[in-house]
Tab-separated table of C-alpha atoms (C1' of nucleotides) in Angstrom:
chain	number	residue	atom	x	y	z
H	1	MET	CA	91.143	58.791	102.358
H	2	ALA	CA	94.818	58.202	102.946
H	3	ALA	CA	96.050	58.078	99.387
H	4	ASN	CA	95.649	61.011	97.145
H	5	SER	CA	92.984	61.298	94.538
H	6	GLN	CA	94.751	64.026	92.629
H	7	PHE	CA	96.012	61.600	90.054
H	8	SER	CA	92.561	60.198	89.396
H	9	ILE	CA	91.065	63.626	88.993
H	10	ALA	CA	93.959	64.707	86.800
H	11	VAL	CA	93.471	61.832	84.378
H	12	HIS	CA	89.756	62.506	84.293
H	13	VAL	CA	90.284	66.194	83.645
H	14	LEU	CA	92.938	65.656	81.000
H	15	ALA	CA	90.703	63.243	79.159
H	16	MET	CA	87.964	65.858	79.161
H	17	VAL	CA	90.279	68.575	77.915
H	18	ALA	CA	91.604	66.275	75.217
H	19	GLY	CA	88.059	65.617	74.095
H	20	LYS	CA	87.560	69.295	73.299
H	21	SER	CA	90.738	69.886	71.386
H	22	ASP	CA	89.268	72.796	69.445
H	23	GLU	CA	88.411	74.977	72.386
H	24	ARG	CA	89.510	76.102	75.830
H	25	VAL	CA	87.783	74.213	78.543
H	26	LYS	CA	86.576	76.032	81.651
H	27	SER	CA	87.151	74.899	85.182
H	28	GLU	CA	83.464	75.062	85.931
H	29	TYR	CA	82.663	72.632	83.153
H	30	LEU	CA	85.346	70.230	84.347
H	31	ALA	CA	84.150	70.562	87.923
H	32	LYS	CA	80.684	69.423	86.888
H	33	SER	CA	81.976	66.233	85.343
H	34	VAL	CA	84.280	65.464	88.264
H	35	ASN	CA	81.542	66.547	90.660
H	36	THR	CA	83.581	68.931	92.719
H	37	ASN	CA	84.298	72.623	93.119
H	38	PRO	CA	85.863	74.666	90.281
H	39	VAL	CA	88.604	75.886	92.611
H	40	VAL	CA	89.675	72.315	93.261
H	41	ILE	CA	90.007	71.858	89.524
H	42	ARG	CA	91.911	75.085	89.063
H	43	ARG	CA	94.372	74.150	91.757
H	44	LEU	CA	94.974	70.878	90.009
H	45	LEU	CA	95.327	72.565	86.628
H	46	CYS	CA	98.018	74.795	88.093
H	47	SER	CA	100.088	71.718	88.883
H	48	LEU	CA	99.494	70.319	85.438
H	49	GLN	CA	100.496	73.613	83.928
H	50	GLU	CA	103.738	73.705	85.904
H	51	ALA	CA	104.484	70.284	84.474
H	52	LYS	CA	103.784	71.693	81.011
H	53	LEU	CA	100.982	69.277	80.312
H	54	VAL	CA	98.340	71.954	79.808
H	55	VAL	CA	98.166	75.636	79.084
H	56	SER	CA	95.568	77.792	80.794
H	57	HIS	CA	94.451	81.229	79.725
H	58	VAL	CA	93.115	83.895	82.003
H	59	GLY	CA	90.250	86.208	81.155
H	60	ALA	CA	87.130	86.103	79.045
H	61	CYS	CA	87.225	83.169	76.656
H	62	GLY	CA	89.936	81.746	78.857
H	63	GLY	CA	90.248	78.146	79.839
H	64	THR	CA	92.560	75.207	79.502
H	65	ALA	CA	93.920	73.201	76.583
H	66	LEU	CA	96.477	70.426	76.307
H	67	ALA	CA	100.042	71.588	75.844
H	68	ARG	CA	100.815	68.531	73.731
H	69	LYS	CA	99.031	65.842	71.836
H	70	PRO	CA	97.422	63.129	73.968
H	71	GLU	CA	99.797	60.490	72.617
H	72	GLU	CA	102.684	62.561	73.914
H	73	ILE	CA	101.425	62.756	77.481
H	74	LYS	CA	102.501	59.778	79.513
H	75	LEU	CA	100.570	58.928	82.640
H	76	SER	CA	103.860	58.839	84.501
H	77	GLU	CA	104.200	62.548	83.813
H	78	VAL	CA	100.733	63.146	85.154
H	79	TYR	CA	101.597	61.163	88.243
H	80	LYS	CA	104.774	63.084	88.847
H	81	ALA	CA	102.974	66.369	88.309
H	82	VAL	CA	100.352	65.845	90.955
H	83	SER	CA	101.430	63.198	93.438
H	84	ARG	CA	103.037	64.571	96.526
H	85	GLY	CA	103.179	61.421	98.592
H	86	GLU	CA	105.065	58.236	98.189
H	87	VAL	CA	103.798	54.690	98.241
H	88	PHE	CA	104.855	54.357	101.828
H	89	ALA	CA	106.123	57.054	104.139
H	90	LEU	CA	109.168	56.881	106.301
H	91	HIS	CA	108.312	56.990	109.947
H	92	PRO	CA	108.263	60.656	110.971
H	93	ASN	CA	110.026	60.004	114.289
H	94	LYS	CA	113.761	59.558	114.195
H	95	PRO	CA	114.605	55.952	115.074
H	96	ASN	CA	116.823	55.267	118.057
H	97	GLU	CA	120.425	55.716	116.968
H	98	ASP	CA	121.725	53.510	119.758
H	99	CYS	CA	120.069	50.513	118.176
H	100	PRO	CA	121.881	48.959	115.215
H	101	VAL	CA	118.617	48.438	113.358
H	102	GLY	CA	117.269	51.885	114.165
H	103	LYS	CA	120.529	53.408	113.071
H	104	ASN	CA	120.534	51.931	109.565
H	105	ILE	CA	116.948	51.175	108.698
H	106	GLU	CA	116.093	54.644	107.458
H	107	ALA	CA	118.607	54.581	104.640
H	108	ILE	CA	117.474	51.144	103.560
H	109	LEU	CA	113.810	52.088	103.530
H	110	CYS	CA	114.590	55.272	101.710
H	111	GLY	CA	116.381	53.343	98.998
H	112	LEU	CA	113.523	50.899	98.729
H	113	GLN	CA	111.089	53.761	98.482
H	114	LYS	CA	112.969	55.234	95.564
H	115	GLU	CA	113.077	51.898	93.844
H	116	ILE	CA	109.327	51.484	94.181
H	117	ASP	CA	108.744	54.980	92.909
H	118	LYS	CA	110.803	54.190	89.869
H	119	THR	CA	108.828	51.009	89.315
H	120	ILE	CA	105.535	52.855	89.385
H	121	GLU	CA	106.818	55.526	87.086
H	122	CYS	CA	107.962	52.882	84.674
H	123	LYS	CA	104.587	51.162	84.731
H	124	LEU	CA	102.629	54.372	84.263
H	125	GLY	CA	105.003	55.288	81.472
H	126	GLU	CA	103.508	52.461	79.472
H	127	TYR	CA	100.304	54.424	79.037
H	128	THR	CA	99.555	57.739	77.399
H	129	LEU	CA	96.540	59.975	77.613
H	130	ARG	CA	95.619	58.667	74.161
H	131	ASP	CA	95.243	55.176	75.627
H	132	VAL	CA	92.913	56.529	78.283
H	133	ILE	CA	90.807	58.340	75.704
H	134	GLU	CA	90.488	55.185	73.705
H	135	MET	CA	89.487	53.194	76.744
H	136	VAL	CA	86.840	55.793	77.545
H	137	ALA	CA	85.518	55.606	74.007
H	138	HIS	CA	85.555	51.821	73.862
H	139	PRO	CA	84.972	50.445	77.345
H	140	ALA	CA	86.082	46.837	77.569
A	1	MET	CA	102.048	62.706	105.439
A	2	ALA	CA	99.604	61.269	102.946
A	3	ALA	CA	101.167	57.868	102.562
A	4	ASN	CA	101.265	55.468	105.417
A	5	SER	CA	104.281	54.751	107.522
A	6	GLN	CA	103.002	51.417	108.709
A	7	PHE	CA	105.102	49.556	106.206
A	8	SER	CA	108.274	51.326	107.277
A	9	ILE	CA	107.627	50.616	110.921
A	10	ALA	CA	106.706	47.034	110.126
A	11	VAL	CA	109.976	46.374	108.339
A	12	HIS	CA	111.883	48.001	111.157
A	13	VAL	CA	110.072	45.950	113.772
A	14	LEU	CA	110.406	42.692	111.892
A	15	ALA	CA	114.126	43.243	111.494
A	16	MET	CA	114.387	43.775	115.232
A	17	VAL	CA	112.385	40.665	116.031
A	18	ALA	CA	114.460	38.636	113.588
A	19	GLY	CA	117.603	39.849	115.328
A	20	LYS	CA	116.497	38.206	118.569
A	21	SER	CA	115.480	34.842	117.215
A	22	ASP	CA	116.072	33.096	120.536
A	23	GLU	CA	113.612	35.123	122.592
A	24	ARG	CA	110.272	36.853	122.559
A	25	VAL	CA	110.577	40.539	121.949
A	26	LYS	CA	108.437	42.966	123.941
A	27	SER	CA	106.479	45.827	122.458
A	28	GLU	CA	108.132	48.281	124.800
A	29	TYR	CA	111.572	47.344	123.560
A	30	LEU	CA	110.475	47.709	119.944
A	31	ALA	CA	108.803	51.017	120.706
A	32	LYS	CA	112.080	52.398	121.993
A	33	SER	CA	113.920	51.597	118.791
A	34	VAL	CA	111.153	52.954	116.595
A	35	ASN	CA	110.738	55.872	118.965
A	36	THR	CA	107.025	55.630	119.465
A	37	ASN	CA	104.458	54.299	121.911
A	38	PRO	CA	104.206	50.561	122.728
A	39	VAL	CA	100.525	50.554	121.845
A	40	VAL	CA	101.329	51.728	118.341
A	41	ILE	CA	103.673	48.781	118.018
A	42	ARG	CA	101.173	46.328	119.421
A	43	ARG	CA	98.529	47.496	116.984
A	44	LEU	CA	100.938	46.919	114.157
A	45	LEU	CA	101.942	43.507	115.492
A	46	CYS	CA	98.288	42.504	115.484
A	47	SER	CA	98.161	43.093	111.731
A	48	LEU	CA	101.374	41.173	111.232
A	49	GLN	CA	100.000	38.358	113.301
A	50	GLU	CA	96.821	38.180	111.259
A	51	ALA	CA	99.025	37.848	108.216
A	52	LYS	CA	100.848	35.008	109.964
A	53	LEU	CA	104.187	36.749	109.832
A	54	VAL	CA	104.701	36.813	113.598
A	55	VAL	CA	103.336	35.081	116.658
A	56	SER	CA	102.710	37.030	119.832
A	57	HIS	CA	102.296	35.599	123.294
A	58	VAL	CA	100.313	37.148	126.069
A	59	GLY	CA	101.317	37.174	129.702
A	60	ALA	CA	104.540	37.187	131.676
A	61	CYS	CA	107.488	36.303	129.455
A	62	GLY	CA	105.216	37.116	126.551
A	63	GLY	CA	106.285	38.952	123.443
A	64	THR	CA	106.640	38.460	119.742
A	65	ALA	CA	108.662	36.160	117.518
A	66	LEU	CA	108.743	35.561	113.785
A	67	ALA	CA	106.322	32.947	112.532
A	68	ARG	CA	108.740	31.936	109.791
A	69	LYS	CA	112.366	32.261	108.893
A	70	PRO	CA	113.392	35.701	107.611
A	71	GLU	CA	114.186	34.314	104.185
A	72	GLU	CA	110.605	33.123	103.942
A	73	ILE	CA	109.040	36.509	104.626
A	74	LYS	CA	108.688	38.559	101.480
A	75	LEU	CA	108.343	42.307	101.789
A	76	SER	CA	105.302	42.084	99.568
A	77	GLU	CA	103.602	40.106	102.312
A	78	VAL	CA	104.525	42.749	104.841
A	79	TYR	CA	103.130	45.397	102.541
A	80	LYS	CA	99.872	43.564	102.066
A	81	ALA	CA	99.570	42.960	105.787
A	82	VAL	CA	99.767	46.584	106.811
A	83	SER	CA	98.976	48.858	103.898
A	84	ARG	CA	95.422	50.006	103.825
A	85	GLY	CA	95.663	52.612	101.095
A	86	GLU	CA	96.425	52.400	97.451
A	87	VAL	CA	98.985	54.278	95.422
A	88	PHE	CA	96.345	56.667	94.266
A	89	ALA	CA	92.763	56.894	95.436
A	90	LEU	CA	89.719	57.071	93.261
A	91	HIS	CA	87.935	60.347	93.633
A	92	PRO	CA	85.426	59.948	96.476
A	93	ASN	CA	82.681	61.845	94.661
A	94	LYS	CA	80.763	60.001	92.005
A	95	PRO	CA	81.598	61.477	88.588
A	96	ASN	CA	78.804	62.927	86.482
A	97	GLU	CA	77.114	60.043	84.678
A	98	ASP	CA	75.789	62.323	81.938
A	99	CYS	CA	79.311	62.942	80.726
A	100	PRO	CA	80.851	60.199	78.597
A	101	VAL	CA	84.189	60.599	80.327
A	102	GLY	CA	82.693	60.773	83.807
A	103	LYS	CA	80.649	57.710	83.068
A	104	ASN	CA	83.568	55.449	82.149
A	105	ILE	CA	86.613	56.864	83.837
A	106	GLU	CA	86.086	55.155	87.162
A	107	ALA	CA	86.359	51.667	85.763
A	108	ILE	CA	89.489	52.578	83.837
A	109	LEU	CA	91.186	54.129	86.846
A	110	CYS	CA	90.178	51.216	88.972
A	111	GLY	CA	91.800	48.818	86.545
A	112	LEU	CA	94.918	50.911	86.420
A	113	GLN	CA	95.023	50.999	90.185
A	114	LYS	CA	94.939	47.237	90.372
A	115	GLU	CA	97.676	46.963	87.807
A	116	ILE	CA	99.905	49.311	89.778
A	117	ASP	CA	99.210	47.435	92.957
A	118	LYS	CA	100.283	44.236	91.275
A	119	THR	CA	103.441	45.926	90.047
A	120	ILE	CA	104.391	47.058	93.527
A	121	GLU	CA	103.661	43.684	94.979
A	122	CYS	CA	105.853	42.114	92.367
A	123	LYS	CA	108.711	44.484	93.100
A	124	LEU	CA	108.489	44.036	96.857
A	125	GLY	CA	108.332	40.292	96.290
A	126	GLU	CA	111.920	40.475	95.136
A	127	TYR	CA	113.069	41.133	98.686
A	128	THR	CA	112.806	39.117	101.855
A	129	LEU	CA	113.315	40.093	105.440
A	130	ARG	CA	116.654	38.313	105.218
A	131	ASP	CA	117.777	40.847	102.603
A	132	VAL	CA	116.818	43.672	104.922
A	133	ILE	CA	118.723	42.146	107.814
A	134	GLU	CA	121.784	41.805	105.673
A	135	MET	CA	121.534	45.391	104.512
A	136	VAL	CA	121.243	46.513	108.121
A	137	ALA	CA	124.324	44.501	109.037
A	138	HIS	CA	126.359	45.659	106.050
A	139	PRO	CA	125.272	49.163	105.083
A	140	ALA	CA	126.366	50.014	101.560
W	1	DC	C1'	97.844	30.911	144.778
W	2	DA	C1'	99.377	35.552	144.540
W	3	DT	C1'	101.942	38.585	142.030
W	4	DA	C1'	104.265	40.650	138.359
W	5	DA	C1'	104.708	41.004	133.490
W	6	DC	C1'	102.770	41.018	129.117
W	7	DT	C1'	99.411	41.575	125.126
W	8	DG	C1'	95.005	43.130	123.124
W	9	DT	C1'	91.922	46.645	122.748
W	10	DA	C1'	88.836	50.472	123.773
W	11	DA	C1'	88.410	55.307	124.288
W	12	DC	C1'	89.911	59.626	123.693
W	13	DA	C1'	93.084	63.716	122.543
W	14	DA	C1'	96.019	66.067	119.384
W	15	DG	C1'	97.962	67.003	115.221
W	16	DT	C1'	97.818	67.039	110.242
W	17	DA	C1'	96.183	66.530	105.615
W	18	DT	C1'	92.573	67.023	102.202
W	19	DA	C1'	88.638	68.823	100.156
W	20	DG	C1'	85.345	72.184	99.745
W	21	DT	C1'	83.883	77.047	99.923
W	22	DT	C1'	83.790	82.088	99.496
W	23	DA	C1'	85.907	86.025	97.974
W	24	DC	C1'	88.475	88.841	95.152
W	25	DA	C1'	92.476	90.693	92.304
W	26	DA	C1'	94.294	90.464	87.767
W	27	DA	C1'	93.902	89.453	82.985
W	28	DT	C1'	91.541	89.261	78.697
W	29	DC	C1'	88.136	89.732	75.112
W	30	DA	C1'	84.459	92.030	72.699
I	1	DT	C1'	83.677	99.556	79.913
I	2	DG	C1'	81.714	95.292	81.305
I	3	DA	C1'	81.508	90.395	81.322
I	4	DT	C1'	84.210	86.425	81.877
I	5	DT	C1'	87.665	83.518	83.579
I	6	DT	C1'	91.908	82.088	85.977
I	7	DG	C1'	94.964	82.252	90.118
I	8	DT	C1'	95.183	82.360	94.789
I	9	DA	C1'	94.403	83.446	99.671
I	10	DA	C1'	91.839	82.426	103.669
I	11	DC	C1'	88.891	79.839	106.101
I	12	DT	C1'	85.904	75.727	107.460
I	13	DA	C1'	84.744	71.033	107.789
I	14	DT	C1'	85.972	66.404	107.672
I	15	DA	C1'	88.598	62.595	108.277
I	16	DC	C1'	92.753	60.156	109.101
I	17	DT	C1'	96.811	59.025	111.785
I	18	DT	C1'	99.357	58.916	115.780
I	19	DG	C1'	99.965	59.051	120.463
I	20	DT	C1'	98.263	58.278	125.144
I	21	DT	C1'	95.920	56.388	129.154
I	22	DA	C1'	93.543	52.770	131.085
I	23	DC	C1'	92.342	48.287	131.912
I	24	DA	C1'	90.750	43.372	131.181
I	25	DG	C1'	92.588	38.973	130.276
I	26	DT	C1'	96.550	35.736	130.049
I	27	DT	C1'	100.670	33.542	131.560
I	28	DA	C1'	105.097	32.390	134.095
I	29	DT	C1'	107.054	31.983	138.473
I	30	DG	C1'	108.203	32.226	143.345
DNA sequence: CATAACTGTAACAAGTATAGTTACAAATCA
DNA sequence: TGATTTGTAACTATACTTGTTACAGTTATG
C-alpha cells in the first residue's frame, strides 16, 4: 500500500479511547479491534501523545486516555500527528539544472505541494473526533 | 518515500513537451531533464496517453506531443491520470466486527477519503499546464 | 526494401518503506 | 514483591517503487 494507513488507524483508535472516557484503554484491547499487533498501536499512540492528543500511562493499570474532549480534537490535528508523507512526492532525483524546466520545476512543485497540504488540513479541520463518534453511533 | 512522485514527474514532463509544441519529444530527452531512465518516462507517458493528455508516436521520428493546448490541461486531470494511491489508506486488515467502532469505522473513513480526494481534485483543478509553464518562465 | 530510430512492454534487480513480531527494560500499582 | 503495562529496539517478511536490460513491433527515410 503506497499511502499510509496511520491516519485511519489513529481515527479508529481515538474513537475507541473516546468511547471509554472513564478508564485507561490498553494497547492490547485496541489492537484487537483494529486487528493488528499491540506494538503497532503503541507506536501510533506515541505519535498521538507527542501531538498532545492522548496521554498514556505506564505500569499496572496503565493505558491511554484522551488529552482533551473529543469535540476539541480536530481530524486535521490527527492527520498532522501521524502522516509523514505528502499527497505527492517530489522526484527524489535532482532534475537537470541545464534545462530551464528542470531548473525551476522543483520550486513550483514544492509550492503546489504546500498548497495542497494546506487544503487537506483545512478540510480535515472541519471535523472533530466528536463527529466521528457520532457517525459511528448513528451510521448513515 | 510513501507518496508517489509520478505526479511531479508528470508535470515536469508535460511542461517539457509543451515547450516543444512544434515537434515530437523523445523519451530519452525527457529522461535527461528528469534525470531518470527513458523507460520510466515511457511508462508514465502511457498513463498520460490513456488519459488523453498526450499522443505518442512509435517509430523513427516518433515521440510525444500534447493532445490538447496547455491551457486545456488541468492539473487535476494529470493527478487523476497518474496517482494510484489515496491521501490516506484504509487499514488493510479487516477491523473486528464484534466491536461497534470496528464495525462502522471503515465506511466512515472511506467516505472521508472520498471527500478529501474531491477536495484535492478541486484544488488542482484551479491550475492548468499553462500556469505551470508561466511559472517556469517567470519564477517568483 | 533495408536500415535506423522510436515506443511499448516484459522481466528482473535493487532499494526502500511498512507492518508485524519478539523481547525486554522501566514504571507503576496493589 | 509481583503482576501489569508502556516504550522501544531489533529483526523479519512483505510489498511497492524505481531503475535497468532486452527486445518486438512500428515508422520515416535514403
